[in-house]
Short mmCIF file of C-alpha atoms in Angstrom, two decimals:
data_model
loop_
_atom_site.label_atom_id
_atom_site.label_comp_id
_atom_site.label_asym_id
_atom_site.label_seq_id
_atom_site.Cartn_x
_atom_site.Cartn_y
_atom_site.Cartn_z
CA UNK A 814 -0.68 -13.15 -3.15
CA UNK A 815 1.88 -14.92 -1.80
CA UNK A 816 5.83 -14.23 -3.73
CA UNK A 817 7.67 -18.15 -2.29
CA UNK A 818 11.29 -18.64 -2.97
CA UNK A 819 12.44 -21.92 -3.98
CA UNK A 820 11.78 -23.47 -1.11
CA UNK A 821 8.22 -22.29 -0.65
CA UNK A 822 8.61 -19.67 1.91
CA UNK A 823 6.60 -16.36 1.24
CA UNK A 824 9.10 -13.72 1.19
CA UNK A 825 7.14 -10.58 -0.39
CA UNK A 826 3.74 -10.34 -1.86
CA UNK A 827 2.40 -8.65 -4.86
CA UNK A 828 -0.97 -6.63 -3.87
CA UNK A 829 -4.26 -8.02 -5.50
CA UNK A 830 -6.81 -5.14 -3.95
CA UNK A 831 -7.27 -2.86 -2.01
CA UNK A 832 -10.19 -0.67 -1.28
CA UNK A 833 -9.81 3.57 -1.42
CA UNK A 834 -9.37 3.84 2.57
CA UNK A 835 -6.37 1.56 2.17
CA UNK A 836 -5.12 3.27 -0.91
CA UNK A 837 -5.21 6.63 1.23
CA UNK A 838 -1.76 8.42 1.67
CA UNK A 839 0.33 6.45 -1.23
CA UNK A 840 2.77 8.77 -1.74
CA UNK A 841 3.68 9.29 -5.51
CA UNK A 842 5.43 6.98 -7.24
CA UNK A 843 4.15 4.24 -5.09
CA UNK A 844 3.61 0.92 -6.51
CA UNK A 845 0.71 0.12 -8.37
CA UNK A 846 -1.54 -2.76 -7.72
CA UNK A 847 -0.42 -5.83 -8.54
CA UNK A 848 3.10 -4.50 -7.70
CA UNK A 849 5.94 -5.87 -5.00
CA UNK A 850 4.48 -4.94 -1.69
CA UNK A 851 7.60 -5.14 -0.33
CA UNK A 852 9.04 -2.22 -2.64
CA UNK A 853 5.54 -0.64 -2.31
CA UNK A 854 6.05 -0.40 1.49
CA UNK A 855 9.39 0.62 1.68
CA UNK A 856 8.25 3.57 -0.81
CA UNK A 857 6.19 4.62 1.77
CA UNK A 858 8.70 4.03 4.67
CA UNK A 859 6.52 1.57 6.79
CA UNK A 860 8.17 -1.77 6.16
CA UNK A 861 10.39 -0.92 9.24
CA UNK A 862 7.43 -1.48 11.60
CA UNK A 863 7.12 -4.85 10.99
CA UNK A 864 3.65 -4.98 8.82
CA UNK A 865 5.20 -6.59 5.84
CA UNK A 866 7.22 -9.38 8.43
CA UNK A 867 4.35 -9.97 10.13
CA UNK A 868 2.23 -10.42 6.92
CA UNK A 869 4.45 -13.15 6.03
CA UNK A 870 4.72 -14.56 9.03
CA UNK A 871 0.98 -15.12 8.66
CA UNK A 872 1.60 -16.96 5.25
CA UNK A 873 4.03 -19.18 6.85
CA UNK A 874 2.64 -20.33 9.86
CA UNK A 875 -1.62 -19.94 9.05
CA UNK A 876 -1.73 -17.94 12.22
CA UNK A 877 -3.44 -14.77 11.99
CA UNK A 878 -1.64 -11.79 13.86
CA UNK A 879 -3.31 -8.39 15.01
CA UNK A 880 -0.85 -5.50 15.70
CA UNK A 881 -0.39 -1.77 15.51
CA UNK A 882 2.52 0.50 13.54
CA UNK A 883 2.99 3.83 13.16
CA UNK A 884 3.44 5.09 9.58
CA UNK A 885 6.17 7.85 9.32
CA UNK A 886 6.07 9.90 6.35
CA UNK A 887 8.16 12.46 4.62
CA UNK A 888 7.14 15.80 5.56
CA UNK A 889 4.78 15.00 8.01
CA UNK A 890 4.25 16.44 11.34
CA UNK A 891 2.53 14.09 12.93
CA UNK A 892 1.47 10.48 12.60
CA UNK A 893 -1.74 8.70 13.26
CA UNK A 894 -1.21 5.12 14.62
CA UNK A 895 -2.88 2.83 12.71
CA UNK A 896 -4.35 -0.84 14.12
CA UNK A 897 -3.86 -3.69 11.54
CA UNK A 898 -4.78 -7.49 11.39
CA UNK A 899 -3.41 -10.40 8.57
CA UNK A 900 -5.12 -13.44 7.47
CA UNK A 901 -4.16 -15.80 5.53
CA UNK A 902 -6.97 -17.39 3.42
CA UNK A 903 -5.73 -20.75 1.91
CA UNK A 904 -2.27 -21.39 1.33
CA UNK A 905 -1.18 -18.37 -0.81
CA UNK A 906 -3.55 -14.88 -0.48
CA UNK A 907 -3.65 -12.94 2.70
CA UNK A 908 -6.11 -10.66 3.83
CA UNK A 909 -4.69 -6.82 5.76
CA UNK A 910 -7.40 -4.99 7.07
CA UNK A 911 -5.97 -1.73 8.06
CA UNK A 912 -7.64 0.29 10.66
CA UNK A 913 -6.95 4.56 11.67
CA UNK A 914 -7.83 5.78 14.77
CA UNK A 915 -6.81 8.59 16.95
CA UNK A 916 -7.76 6.67 20.19
CA UNK A 917 -6.04 3.16 18.93
CA UNK A 918 -3.89 1.76 21.65
CA UNK A 919 -0.73 -0.46 20.67
CA UNK A 920 -1.56 -4.01 21.48
CA UNK A 921 1.25 -6.21 21.71
CA UNK A 922 1.58 -8.46 18.36
CA UNK A 923 -0.94 -11.60 19.14
CA UNK A 924 -1.60 -14.87 17.53
CA UNK A 925 -3.77 -17.60 18.84
CA UNK A 926 -1.85 -20.04 21.39
CA UNK A 927 0.27 -23.42 19.65
CA UNK A 928 -1.65 -26.50 18.95
CA UNK A 929 -0.39 -28.07 21.57
CA UNK A 930 -1.70 -25.63 24.57
CA UNK A 931 -5.20 -26.34 25.80
CA UNK A 932 -7.91 -23.90 24.71
CA UNK A 933 -10.23 -24.63 27.76
CA UNK A 934 -8.53 -20.78 28.70
CA UNK A 935 -10.54 -19.07 25.12
CA UNK A 936 -13.47 -18.74 27.23
CA UNK A 937 -12.88 -15.20 28.26
CA UNK A 938 -15.63 -13.22 27.24
CA UNK A 939 -12.12 -11.12 25.56
CA UNK A 940 -11.26 -13.44 23.66
CA UNK A 941 -14.54 -14.74 22.41
CA UNK A 942 -15.21 -10.89 21.60
CA UNK A 943 -11.90 -10.93 19.61
CA UNK A 944 -12.44 -13.47 17.42
CA UNK A 945 -15.87 -12.65 16.19
CA UNK A 946 -14.37 -9.10 15.87
CA UNK A 947 -11.69 -10.84 13.86
CA UNK A 948 -14.83 -12.81 11.74
CA UNK A 949 -16.84 -9.41 11.30
CA UNK A 950 -13.98 -7.53 9.21
CA UNK A 951 -13.13 -11.17 7.35
CA UNK A 952 -16.48 -11.56 6.58
CA UNK A 953 -17.67 -8.32 5.37
CA UNK A 954 -14.92 -7.55 2.97
CA UNK A 955 -16.07 -8.92 -0.05
CA UNK A 956 -19.14 -10.44 -1.90
CA UNK A 957 -16.65 -12.76 -3.90
CA UNK A 958 -18.26 -16.29 -3.32
CA UNK A 959 -15.28 -18.23 -2.79
CA UNK A 960 -13.35 -15.03 -0.83
CA UNK A 961 -16.49 -15.28 1.13
CA UNK A 962 -16.28 -18.89 1.87
CA UNK A 963 -12.79 -19.01 2.86
CA UNK A 964 -13.48 -16.37 5.20
CA UNK A 965 -16.43 -18.19 6.84
CA UNK A 966 -13.32 -21.16 7.65
CA UNK A 967 -10.96 -18.85 8.47
CA UNK A 968 -12.78 -17.19 10.81
CA UNK A 969 -12.76 -20.10 12.92
CA UNK A 970 -9.49 -21.66 12.00
CA UNK A 971 -7.20 -21.31 14.38
CA UNK A 972 -8.77 -19.22 16.99
CA UNK A 973 -11.62 -21.75 18.12
CA UNK A 974 -10.43 -25.26 15.70
CA UNK A 975 -7.41 -26.22 14.33
CA UNK A 976 -9.71 -27.34 10.91
CA UNK A 977 -13.00 -25.99 9.34
CA UNK A 978 -15.18 -27.42 6.66
CA UNK A 979 -18.22 -25.29 5.64
CA UNK A 980 -21.14 -27.85 3.47
CA UNK A 981 -24.16 -25.83 1.92
CA UNK A 982 -26.46 -27.53 0.34
CA UNK A 983 -27.74 -27.55 -3.29
CA UNK A 984 -30.73 -27.45 -5.11
CA UNK A 985 -31.34 -31.01 -4.00
CA UNK A 986 -30.68 -30.74 -0.71
CA UNK A 987 -27.46 -32.66 -0.89
CA UNK A 988 -24.87 -31.65 1.15
CA UNK A 989 -21.81 -29.68 -1.07
CA UNK A 990 -18.28 -29.08 0.10
CA UNK A 991 -17.43 -25.03 -0.58
CA UNK A 992 -14.70 -24.08 1.53
CA UNK A 993 -12.11 -26.17 3.77
CA UNK A 994 -8.89 -24.65 6.04
CA UNK A 995 -6.38 -26.23 8.44
CA UNK A 996 -3.89 -24.68 10.05
CA UNK A 997 -0.99 -27.34 9.54
CA UNK A 998 -1.19 -28.47 5.44
CA UNK A 999 -0.19 -32.05 5.49
CA UNK A 1000 -3.42 -32.20 8.12
CA UNK A 1001 -5.68 -30.01 5.29
CA UNK A 1002 -4.85 -32.79 2.40
CA UNK A 1003 -5.79 -35.67 4.92
CA UNK A 1004 -9.03 -33.46 5.60
CA UNK A 1005 -9.56 -33.24 2.15
CA UNK A 1006 -9.05 -36.76 0.97
CA UNK A 1007 -11.40 -37.39 4.27
CA UNK A 1008 -13.86 -35.17 2.52
CA UNK A 1009 -13.66 -36.06 -1.06
CA UNK A 1010 -14.00 -39.91 -0.32
CA UNK A 1011 -17.01 -39.21 2.22
CA UNK A 1012 -19.91 -37.51 1.04
CA UNK A 1013 -22.69 -36.85 3.56
CA UNK A 1014 -25.75 -37.98 3.53
CA UNK A 1015 -28.84 -35.45 3.45
CA UNK A 1016 -30.84 -38.50 5.42
CA UNK A 1017 -27.91 -39.67 7.74
CA UNK A 1018 -28.79 -39.53 11.27
CA UNK A 1019 -25.85 -38.31 12.42
CA UNK A 1020 -23.64 -35.45 11.30
CA UNK A 1021 -23.68 -33.15 8.36
CA UNK A 1022 -27.39 -34.68 7.21
CA UNK A 1023 -28.72 -34.11 10.53
CA UNK A 1024 -27.36 -30.92 11.45
CA UNK A 1025 -28.74 -29.57 8.14
CA UNK A 1026 -31.45 -31.49 8.23
CA UNK A 1027 -32.99 -31.27 11.98
CA UNK A 1028 -31.11 -27.88 12.34
CA UNK A 1029 -29.22 -28.89 15.46
CA UNK A 1030 -25.50 -28.42 16.57
CA UNK A 1031 -24.06 -32.08 17.16
CA UNK A 1032 -19.91 -33.08 18.78
CA UNK A 1033 -18.27 -36.61 18.62
CA UNK A 1034 -14.27 -37.92 18.40
CA UNK A 1035 -14.34 -38.98 15.15
CA UNK A 1036 -14.51 -36.81 12.16
CA UNK A 1037 -15.62 -39.27 9.75
CA UNK A 1038 -19.11 -39.37 11.55
CA UNK A 1039 -19.14 -35.67 10.70
CA UNK A 1040 -19.08 -37.07 7.18
CA UNK A 1041 -21.36 -39.69 7.12
CA UNK A 1042 -21.73 -40.74 3.30
CA UNK A 1043 -24.82 -43.14 4.77
CA UNK A 1044 -28.35 -42.64 5.69
CA UNK A 1045 -27.83 -46.18 7.42
CA UNK A 1046 -26.33 -46.02 11.21
CA UNK A 1047 -22.51 -47.61 11.07
CA UNK A 1048 -22.83 -48.07 7.29
CA UNK A 1049 -20.77 -44.83 6.81
CA UNK A 1050 -17.34 -46.29 8.99
CA UNK A 1051 -17.40 -49.63 7.50
CA UNK A 1052 -17.24 -48.19 3.90
CA UNK A 1053 -14.46 -46.08 4.38
CA UNK A 1054 -11.11 -47.42 2.93
CA UNK A 1055 -8.45 -44.86 4.72
CA UNK A 1056 -7.82 -43.57 7.58
CA UNK A 1057 -9.00 -40.67 9.10
CA UNK A 1058 -7.60 -37.50 11.08
CA UNK A 1059 -8.52 -38.47 14.80
CA UNK A 1060 -9.69 -35.79 17.24
CA UNK A 1061 -12.96 -34.15 18.20
CA UNK A 1062 -14.97 -32.38 16.08
CA UNK A 1063 -18.38 -30.06 16.25
CA UNK A 1064 -21.15 -29.47 13.69
CA UNK A 1065 -23.33 -26.21 13.71
CA UNK A 1066 -26.03 -25.58 11.33
CA UNK A 1067 -25.69 -22.32 9.07
CA UNK A 1068 -29.02 -20.81 9.30
CA UNK A 1069 -30.64 -17.44 9.01
CA UNK A 1070 -34.79 -16.63 9.88
CA UNK A 1071 -35.73 -20.83 10.49
CA UNK A 1072 -33.70 -21.84 6.99
CA UNK A 1073 -31.11 -23.90 7.10
CA UNK A 1074 -28.69 -23.79 4.11
CA UNK A 1075 -25.62 -25.54 5.20
CA UNK A 1076 -23.24 -26.57 8.02
CA UNK A 1077 -19.96 -25.87 9.39
CA UNK A 1078 -17.70 -28.75 10.78
CA UNK A 1079 -15.13 -27.43 13.60
CA UNK A 1080 -12.16 -30.13 13.92
CA UNK A 1081 -9.92 -30.64 16.52
CA UNK A 1082 -6.65 -32.28 15.45
CA UNK A 1083 -3.98 -34.64 17.31
CA UNK A 1084 -4.22 -36.57 19.96
CA UNK A 1085 -5.31 -35.15 23.86
CA UNK A 1086 -6.92 -32.60 22.31
CA UNK A 1087 -9.76 -30.89 24.51
CA UNK A 1088 -13.21 -31.59 23.42
CA UNK A 1089 -15.52 -28.66 22.22
CA UNK A 1090 -16.66 -27.38 25.32
CA UNK A 1091 -20.84 -25.58 26.06
CA UNK A 1092 -19.76 -22.17 25.18
CA UNK A 1093 -17.87 -23.25 22.16
CA UNK A 1094 -21.22 -24.46 20.67
CA UNK A 1095 -22.49 -20.94 21.72
CA UNK A 1096 -19.47 -19.38 20.15
CA UNK A 1097 -19.64 -21.61 17.16
CA UNK A 1098 -23.30 -20.63 16.52
CA UNK A 1099 -23.06 -16.99 16.52
CA UNK A 1100 -20.49 -17.43 14.35
CA UNK A 1101 -22.53 -19.48 11.95
CA UNK A 1102 -25.15 -16.60 12.28
CA UNK A 1103 -23.04 -14.07 11.19
CA UNK A 1104 -21.51 -16.07 8.37
CA UNK A 1105 -24.70 -16.92 6.64
CA UNK A 1106 -25.89 -13.20 5.43
CA UNK A 1107 -22.56 -12.94 4.05
CA UNK A 1108 -22.68 -16.63 2.58
CA UNK A 1109 -26.51 -15.95 1.35
CA UNK A 1110 -25.37 -12.31 -0.11
CA UNK A 1111 -22.11 -14.01 -2.15
CA UNK A 1112 -24.10 -16.41 -3.85
CA UNK A 1113 -26.70 -13.63 -4.46
CA UNK A 1114 -23.83 -11.05 -6.07
CA UNK A 1115 -22.57 -14.67 -7.97
CA UNK A 1116 -26.11 -15.48 -9.52
CA UNK A 1117 -26.41 -11.91 -10.46
CA UNK A 1118 -23.24 -11.57 -11.93
CA UNK A 1119 -23.96 -14.59 -14.07
CA UNK A 1120 -27.07 -13.25 -15.04
CA UNK A 1121 -25.55 -10.28 -16.30
CA UNK A 1122 -22.58 -11.59 -18.22
CA UNK A 1123 -25.40 -14.09 -20.13
CA UNK A 1124 -27.17 -11.14 -21.09
CA UNK A 1125 -24.52 -8.99 -21.82
CA UNK A 1126 -23.18 -11.56 -23.81
CA UNK A 1127 -26.73 -12.38 -25.56
CA UNK A 1128 -25.88 -8.20 -26.64
CA UNK A 1129 -22.72 -9.58 -29.16
CA UNK A 1130 -21.92 -11.15 -32.02
CA UNK A 1131 -21.67 -14.74 -30.73
CA UNK A 1132 -18.77 -14.70 -33.21
CA UNK A 1133 -17.38 -12.29 -36.35
CA UNK A 1134 -18.71 -13.37 -39.51
CA UNK A 1135 -15.43 -14.78 -42.03
CA UNK A 1136 -15.71 -11.57 -44.80
CA UNK A 1137 -14.43 -11.73 -48.37
CA UNK A 1138 -10.80 -9.96 -48.42
CA UNK A 1139 -11.42 -8.39 -44.92
CA UNK A 1140 -9.60 -8.96 -41.55
CA UNK A 1141 -12.01 -8.46 -38.17
CA UNK A 1142 -11.03 -8.48 -34.56
CA UNK A 1143 -13.02 -7.30 -31.58
CA UNK A 1144 -12.86 -7.38 -27.96
CA UNK A 1145 -15.71 -5.65 -25.00
CA UNK A 1146 -14.63 -5.42 -21.61
CA UNK A 1147 -17.33 -5.55 -19.65
CA UNK A 1148 -15.84 -2.99 -16.72
CA UNK A 1149 -16.15 -3.35 -13.47
CA UNK A 1150 -16.94 -6.60 -12.39
CA UNK A 1151 -20.05 -7.07 -10.85
CA UNK A 1152 -24.00 -7.02 -12.28
CA UNK A 1153 -24.75 -3.88 -13.77
CA UNK A 1154 -24.35 -4.46 -17.60
CA UNK A 1155 -23.02 -2.23 -19.61
CA UNK A 1156 -23.96 -0.13 -22.78
CA UNK A 1157 -21.21 -0.53 -25.53
CA UNK A 1158 -21.92 -2.84 -28.46
CA UNK A 1159 -20.78 -4.38 -32.00
CA UNK A 1160 -22.25 -5.64 -34.40
CA UNK A 1161 -21.08 -6.91 -38.07
CA UNK A 1162 -23.87 -8.74 -40.40
CA UNK A 1163 -24.73 -9.04 -44.64
CA UNK A 1164 -26.81 -6.45 -45.41
CA UNK A 1165 -27.01 -6.69 -49.16
CA UNK A 1166 -24.67 -9.28 -52.08
CA UNK A 1167 -21.75 -7.42 -51.69
CA UNK A 1168 -21.96 -4.78 -48.70
CA UNK A 1169 -21.51 -5.72 -44.63
CA UNK A 1170 -23.13 -3.29 -42.36
CA UNK A 1171 -20.29 -2.49 -38.74
CA UNK A 1172 -21.74 -0.33 -36.34
CA UNK A 1173 -19.67 0.51 -32.87
CA UNK A 1174 -22.15 1.79 -30.28
CA UNK A 1175 -22.50 3.25 -26.82
CA UNK A 1176 -25.91 3.62 -24.73
CA UNK A 1177 -25.79 5.90 -22.04
CA UNK A 1178 -25.71 4.21 -18.29
CA UNK A 1179 -25.29 0.98 -16.97
CA UNK A 1180 -27.77 -1.99 -15.63
CA UNK A 1181 -31.13 -3.66 -17.07
CA UNK A 1182 -32.21 -0.30 -18.90
CA UNK A 1183 -29.02 0.18 -20.35
CA UNK A 1184 -29.38 -3.37 -21.54
CA UNK A 1185 -32.53 -3.17 -23.04
CA UNK A 1186 -31.66 -0.32 -25.14
CA UNK A 1187 -28.53 -1.91 -25.92
CA UNK A 1188 -30.78 -4.64 -27.37
CA UNK A 1189 -33.31 -2.45 -29.02
CA UNK A 1190 -30.25 -0.26 -30.70
CA UNK A 1191 -28.74 -3.51 -32.46
CA UNK A 1192 -31.43 -5.14 -33.22
CA UNK A 1193 -33.13 -1.79 -35.02
CA UNK A 1194 -29.76 -1.42 -37.30
CA UNK A 1195 -30.36 -5.15 -38.15
CA UNK A 1196 -34.11 -4.93 -39.23
CA UNK A 1197 -33.75 -1.73 -40.35
CA UNK A 1198 -30.15 -2.88 -42.89
CA UNK A 1199 -32.80 -5.99 -44.34
CA UNK A 1200 -34.01 -3.53 -46.74
CA UNK A 1201 -31.28 -0.22 -47.34
CA UNK A 1202 -26.77 0.36 -46.99
CA UNK A 1203 -27.56 3.42 -46.31
CA UNK A 1204 -25.98 4.68 -42.82
CA UNK A 1205 -27.80 7.48 -42.23
CA UNK A 1206 -31.23 5.93 -42.58
CA UNK A 1207 -29.62 2.79 -40.25
CA UNK A 1208 -28.87 5.57 -37.58
CA UNK A 1209 -32.44 7.32 -38.35
CA UNK A 1210 -34.30 4.29 -37.62
CA UNK A 1211 -32.33 4.38 -34.31
CA UNK A 1212 -33.48 7.60 -33.08
CA UNK A 1213 -36.44 7.40 -33.78
CA UNK A 1214 -36.78 3.86 -32.00
CA UNK A 1215 -35.02 5.36 -29.20
CA UNK A 1216 -37.59 8.46 -29.16
CA UNK A 1217 -40.62 6.52 -29.16
CA UNK A 1218 -39.62 5.12 -25.53
CA UNK A 1219 -41.41 5.97 -22.61
CA UNK A 1220 -39.58 9.59 -21.07
CA UNK A 1221 -38.92 7.50 -18.12
CA UNK A 1222 -36.88 5.58 -19.89
CA UNK A 1223 -35.61 7.43 -22.78
CA UNK A 1224 -31.48 7.26 -22.87
CA UNK A 1225 -29.33 8.75 -25.64
CA UNK A 1226 -26.86 6.86 -27.65
CA UNK A 1227 -23.50 7.20 -29.69
CA UNK A 1228 -23.00 5.41 -32.83
CA UNK A 1229 -21.06 5.11 -35.53
CA UNK A 1230 -22.44 3.19 -38.45
CA UNK A 1231 -20.88 2.57 -41.59
CA UNK A 1232 -20.72 0.42 -44.67
CA UNK A 1233 -17.84 -1.81 -46.74
CA UNK A 1234 -17.95 -2.95 -50.27
CA UNK A 1235 -15.22 -5.00 -51.23
CA UNK A 1236 -14.14 -4.27 -55.19
CA UNK A 1237 -11.29 -4.47 -57.69
CA UNK A 1238 -9.62 -1.70 -56.71
CA UNK A 1239 -10.32 -1.76 -52.87
CA UNK A 1240 -12.80 -1.38 -50.12
CA UNK A 1241 -15.21 0.94 -50.47
CA UNK A 1242 -16.32 2.75 -47.03
CA UNK A 1243 -19.73 4.95 -46.20
CA UNK A 1244 -19.67 5.78 -42.71
CA UNK A 1245 -21.92 8.37 -40.48
CA UNK A 1246 -21.33 9.35 -36.87
CA UNK A 1247 -24.16 9.80 -34.63
CA UNK A 1248 -22.37 11.39 -31.71
CA UNK A 1249 -19.40 8.52 -31.73
CA UNK A 1250 -15.65 9.35 -31.39
CA UNK A 1251 -13.79 9.14 -34.47
CA UNK A 1252 -12.60 5.88 -35.79
CA UNK A 1253 -8.92 6.19 -36.57
CA UNK A 1254 -7.52 4.86 -40.12
CA UNK A 1255 -3.93 3.82 -39.95
CA UNK A 1256 -2.73 3.27 -44.01
CA UNK A 1257 -0.87 0.77 -45.06
CA UNK A 1258 2.26 3.35 -44.62
CA UNK A 1259 1.70 4.02 -41.28
CA UNK A 1260 0.30 6.97 -41.38
CA UNK A 1261 -2.95 7.38 -38.88
CA UNK A 1262 -5.80 9.78 -39.53
CA UNK A 1263 -9.10 10.11 -38.03
CA UNK A 1264 -12.37 9.66 -40.28
CA UNK A 1265 -16.04 10.93 -40.79
CA UNK A 1266 -17.43 13.93 -39.08
CA UNK A 1267 -18.92 14.14 -35.45
CA UNK A 1268 -23.17 14.05 -35.63
CA UNK A 1269 -25.72 14.69 -33.04
CA UNK A 1270 -26.36 11.48 -30.32
CA UNK A 1271 -28.81 9.69 -31.22
CA UNK A 1272 -32.04 9.96 -28.77
CA UNK A 1273 -32.07 13.54 -28.37
CA UNK A 1274 -33.81 15.66 -31.55
CA UNK A 1275 -36.24 14.57 -33.71
CA UNK A 1276 -33.71 15.28 -36.75
CA UNK A 1277 -30.11 14.33 -35.90
CA UNK A 1278 -27.63 16.08 -38.00
CA UNK A 1279 -25.31 13.06 -39.56
CA UNK A 1280 -22.74 13.59 -42.38
CA UNK A 1281 -21.94 10.84 -44.90
CA UNK A 1282 -18.19 10.47 -45.85
CA UNK A 1283 -16.83 7.87 -48.50
CA UNK A 1284 -12.87 6.64 -48.40
CA UNK A 1285 -11.19 3.61 -50.24
CA UNK A 1286 -9.62 1.19 -47.62
CA UNK A 1287 -6.16 -0.20 -49.65
CA UNK A 1288 -4.80 -3.48 -48.92
CA UNK A 1289 -3.04 -3.48 -45.38
CA UNK A 1290 -5.32 -0.33 -44.27
CA UNK A 1291 -6.90 -0.98 -40.99
CA UNK A 1292 -10.20 1.11 -39.56
CA UNK A 1293 -10.27 0.43 -35.88
CA UNK A 1294 -14.11 1.80 -33.88
CA UNK A 1295 -13.96 1.96 -30.69
CA UNK A 1296 -16.05 3.38 -27.70
CA UNK A 1297 -15.37 6.64 -25.25
CA UNK A 1298 -14.28 3.55 -22.35
CA UNK A 1299 -11.19 3.31 -24.05
CA UNK A 1300 -10.09 6.54 -24.50
CA UNK A 1301 -11.01 8.16 -21.58
CA UNK A 1302 -9.68 5.41 -18.90
CA UNK A 1303 -7.50 7.10 -16.15
CA UNK A 1304 -3.43 7.34 -15.01
CA UNK A 1305 -3.65 9.87 -11.96
CA UNK A 1306 -6.48 11.57 -13.54
CA UNK A 1307 -4.94 12.13 -17.32
CA UNK A 1308 -7.09 10.09 -19.54
CA UNK A 1309 -5.25 7.87 -22.12
CA UNK A 1310 -7.31 9.93 -24.87
CA UNK A 1311 -7.32 9.48 -28.59
CA UNK A 1312 -3.88 10.51 -28.74
CA UNK A 1313 -2.78 7.55 -26.23
CA UNK A 1314 -4.96 4.87 -29.57
CA UNK A 1315 -2.85 6.59 -31.88
CA UNK A 1316 0.17 6.08 -30.70
CA UNK A 1317 -0.91 2.60 -30.34
CA UNK A 1318 -1.39 2.07 -34.47
CA UNK A 1319 1.22 4.03 -35.25
CA UNK A 1320 3.25 1.52 -33.16
CA UNK A 1321 2.44 -1.36 -35.39
CA UNK A 1322 2.24 -0.01 -39.18
CA UNK A 1323 1.91 -4.05 -40.43
CA UNK A 1324 0.31 -5.52 -37.77
CA UNK A 1325 -3.20 -7.64 -38.50
CA UNK A 1326 -6.66 -6.91 -37.24
CA UNK A 1327 -6.06 -9.03 -34.21
CA UNK A 1328 -2.97 -8.14 -32.99
CA UNK A 1329 -3.92 -4.46 -33.11
CA UNK A 1330 -6.78 -5.18 -30.91
CA UNK A 1331 -4.59 -7.57 -28.46
CA UNK A 1332 -1.84 -4.58 -28.31
CA UNK A 1333 -4.45 -1.43 -27.73
CA UNK A 1334 -6.06 -4.20 -24.73
CA UNK A 1335 -2.73 -4.62 -23.11
CA UNK A 1336 -2.10 -0.54 -23.72
CA UNK A 1337 -4.88 -0.01 -21.49
CA UNK A 1338 -4.38 -2.26 -19.07
CA UNK A 1339 -0.54 -1.17 -18.35
CA UNK A 1340 -1.80 2.29 -18.89
CA UNK A 1341 -3.45 3.13 -15.19
CA UNK A 1342 -2.68 1.26 -11.56
CA UNK A 1343 -6.17 -0.09 -11.47
CA UNK A 1344 -8.33 -1.73 -14.15
CA UNK A 1345 -10.64 -0.16 -16.20
CA UNK A 1346 -13.90 0.73 -14.72
CA UNK A 1347 -15.67 1.44 -17.58
CA UNK A 1348 -16.65 -0.48 -20.24
CA UNK A 1349 -15.26 -0.45 -24.00
CA UNK A 1350 -15.56 -2.25 -27.02
CA UNK A 1351 -13.05 -2.29 -29.99
CA UNK A 1352 -13.72 -3.29 -33.49
CA UNK A 1353 -10.23 -3.54 -36.29
CA UNK A 1354 -11.67 -4.00 -39.53
CA UNK A 1355 -8.44 -4.79 -41.69
CA UNK A 1356 -8.05 -5.23 -45.87
CA UNK A 1357 -6.19 -8.04 -46.77
#
């Protein structure tokens, strides 16, 4: 992400994401993800090789860069050339692709010709192969939908066109603008204004609607024809109320296996710009063919992630209940972004006239099977809680339900189960642990102690060992439940551990349940260079 000065120029970068290969070779003490790249690269002694300056040029001009640098590291006996390509995504995001290769050649830093030069010589095979290679690097870099759509437009701007609009057909067949890019910010605003004012009609006889409907490309000199909002010839231009950027345009279908899912509109801006040639058409169609799988994969990934998110939400209470005399606060972190549901859960529900049952658990594994068993555990506890307030009886019912599952789908589970009963002298706590981490009790004087006795994992043996403990919670006491995703979060292979959670509670002796859970979440986020990859659940209960 760009860091800009008061004049709007990019002066540094903040690292948003780096894959494992890009992280290789960071020296100890290098800035973690999220830190300024100027600091990171100066520590690894690559800033002098011009990579940071090249990236800032890309952000400030919008033109991609290509070159090779040789990082110099302390104590290294030999170095390895790294080829780099840098592309701007939208205005404030940059993608840097690094390639380490013993046989890498050191080309000159290259960038496309300025807008004023003719692109007729760009039809060389070498140039077109470079464009295709750059597009492949962009299109394969992410499954995020917005980043992929930006990569599609970035694959042709400014190498083949000054601007690009990507339209995708929705469920009704109407073209919807998915992404837009232009090398000139002013012309990009003009192009966006035009796109917002002219929504292409699916039955239009020319432009985007016709390209999606027929699968054939179209060319012209007035971009308003490409965005024809009417099925009747000429009507779109009569209803247009604002001027449009002049210049040649080319619209090609975005299709795979005979199915057209959208259209890509390439625009060349300014007077005297050369029209798109047949070679440009072939290259644009090749780019659109390569973009289609990336678009479809990103859309499917987004849909699956949304299904996973909604299913995960269904395994948690919509809201915590209002319990007289108690403060409740909870947090669920879904882990690494993606389509795999985790097995961590929490629940609070009434189990008698004065009793409340609290459960926090973790089903082994991820994905649909773990989610299904998480639902089984949660609903078993709720159903059994209608007839008993004994936490041990609830966990035995869960154990029996898990053992009834077919061996091929059977998973084990850890669960902490407690009942709380407010009375005149405080709140009575009855607690049983089924292989779960000890909850931590922070007394009102700041003392922090673990509570409960270890028990057997649920879903493993028919007669688990479960020990019940009793405590009285007084005003100001806080009981914190959590899953092992909290304690197993790592920084340089060192886990946060129970000691890390203990330290947070010790620093907040009088904090509310909400503040305590929030501060623990901040501690987890700050502990390592990356966000937690495992899911976790936290539940705080404080006596008023």
